[in-house]
mmCIF file of C-alpha atoms in Angstrom:
data_model
loop_
_atom_site.group_PDB
_atom_site.id
_atom_site.type_symbol
_atom_site.label_atom_id
_atom_site.label_comp_id
_atom_site.label_asym_id
_atom_site.label_seq_id
_atom_site.Cartn_x
_atom_site.Cartn_y
_atom_site.Cartn_z
ATOM 1 C CA UNK A 1 121.980 102.839 106.857
ATOM 2 C CA UNK A 2 124.323 99.825 106.866
ATOM 3 C CA UNK A 3 127.347 102.042 107.551
ATOM 4 C CA UNK A 4 125.497 103.674 110.447
ATOM 5 C CA UNK A 5 124.351 100.311 111.805
ATOM 6 C CA UNK A 6 127.716 98.590 111.525
ATOM 7 C CA UNK A 7 130.037 101.552 112.017
ATOM 8 C CA UNK A 8 132.378 100.458 109.259
ATOM 9 C CA UNK A 9 132.684 100.668 105.508
ATOM 10 C CA UNK A 10 133.997 97.121 105.170
ATOM 11 C CA UNK A 11 131.185 95.693 107.279
ATOM 12 C CA UNK A 12 128.578 97.622 105.328
ATOM 13 C CA UNK A 13 130.093 96.535 102.014
ATOM 14 C CA UNK A 14 130.103 92.900 103.120
ATOM 15 C CA UNK A 15 126.515 93.180 104.407
ATOM 16 C CA UNK A 16 125.265 94.715 101.152
ATOM 17 C CA UNK A 17 127.361 92.587 98.812
ATOM 18 C CA UNK A 18 129.265 95.587 97.442
ATOM 19 C CA UNK A 19 132.919 96.356 96.963
ATOM 20 C CA UNK A 20 134.527 98.344 99.763
ATOM 21 C CA UNK A 21 135.314 101.356 97.476
ATOM 22 C CA UNK A 22 131.653 101.654 96.421
ATOM 23 C CA UNK A 23 130.410 102.362 99.933
ATOM 24 C CA UNK A 24 132.417 105.490 100.827
ATOM 25 C CA UNK A 25 131.750 106.828 97.337
ATOM 26 C CA UNK A 26 128.005 106.463 97.925
ATOM 27 C CA UNK A 27 128.298 108.052 101.368
ATOM 28 C CA UNK A 28 130.231 111.011 99.931
ATOM 29 C CA UNK A 29 127.635 111.452 97.175
ATOM 30 C CA UNK A 30 124.833 111.427 99.741
ATOM 31 C CA UNK A 31 126.682 113.919 101.952
ATOM 32 C CA UNK A 32 127.290 116.149 98.951
ATOM 33 C CA UNK A 33 123.629 116.043 97.932
ATOM 34 C CA UNK A 34 122.513 116.839 101.490
ATOM 35 C CA UNK A 35 125.192 119.480 102.012
ATOM 36 C CA UNK A 36 126.141 117.962 105.363
ATOM 37 C CA UNK A 37 128.693 115.547 106.774
ATOM 38 C CA UNK A 38 126.906 112.454 108.070
ATOM 39 C CA UNK A 39 129.868 110.622 109.610
ATOM 40 C CA UNK A 40 133.012 111.320 111.529
ATOM 41 C CA UNK A 41 135.748 109.181 110.008
ATOM 42 C CA UNK A 42 137.945 107.782 112.750
ATOM 43 C CA UNK A 43 140.501 105.005 113.058
ATOM 44 C CA UNK A 44 137.836 103.111 114.994
ATOM 45 C CA UNK A 45 135.304 103.392 112.151
ATOM 46 C CA UNK A 46 132.467 105.643 111.102
ATOM 47 C CA UNK A 47 130.484 107.484 113.762
ATOM 48 C CA UNK A 48 127.337 109.483 113.045
ATOM 49 C CA UNK A 49 127.494 113.263 113.281
ATOM 50 C CA UNK A 50 124.421 115.085 114.656
ATOM 51 C CA UNK A 51 123.224 115.491 111.053
ATOM 52 C CA UNK A 52 123.981 111.827 110.462
ATOM 53 C CA UNK A 53 121.959 110.822 113.504
ATOM 54 C CA UNK A 54 118.979 112.833 112.274
ATOM 55 C CA UNK A 55 119.221 111.429 108.761
ATOM 56 C CA UNK A 56 119.731 107.884 110.067
ATOM 57 C CA UNK A 57 116.535 108.094 112.121
ATOM 58 C CA UNK A 58 114.534 109.257 109.100
ATOM 59 C CA UNK A 59 116.148 106.718 106.769
ATOM 60 C CA UNK A 60 115.321 103.837 109.148
ATOM 61 C CA UNK A 61 111.702 105.000 109.283
ATOM 62 C CA UNK A 62 111.548 105.283 105.497
ATOM 63 C CA UNK A 63 112.982 101.798 105.026
ATOM 64 C CA UNK A 64 110.518 100.370 107.542
ATOM 65 C CA UNK A 65 107.632 101.995 105.666
ATOM 66 C CA UNK A 66 108.883 100.594 102.351
ATOM 67 C CA UNK A 67 109.137 97.097 103.848
ATOM 68 C CA UNK A 68 105.629 97.413 105.257
ATOM 69 C CA UNK A 69 104.304 98.590 101.897
ATOM 70 C CA UNK A 70 105.967 95.679 100.096
ATOM 71 C CA UNK A 71 104.504 93.220 102.595
ATOM 72 C CA UNK A 72 101.029 94.709 102.209
ATOM 73 C CA UNK A 73 101.223 94.512 98.408
ATOM 74 C CA UNK A 74 102.415 90.909 98.634
ATOM 75 C CA UNK A 75 99.558 90.058 100.958
ATOM 76 C CA UNK A 76 97.050 91.740 98.677
ATOM 77 C CA UNK A 77 98.339 89.905 95.619
ATOM 78 C CA UNK A 78 98.668 86.597 97.475
ATOM 79 C CA UNK A 79 102.392 86.481 96.828
ATOM 80 C CA UNK A 80 105.438 86.932 98.920
ATOM 81 C CA UNK A 81 108.032 89.631 98.353
ATOM 82 C CA UNK A 82 111.486 88.867 99.668
#
């Protein structure tokens, strides 16, 4: 999601606290597991393909649901999850 948001591997790596080589490796593994190319690689950065746009939309929804679930559990237990 960070690559799709930021449009660059280096920006995504910086944002996630990873090394730059780890990010494209993870993207390639995800693309391989899905059997679809998610990004066009250009000199200007990474741009979502139609499949990438679809997956990005679903991934953002999934992450939002996970954040909501974590917040609800924290509220229930009286704690705070960061």
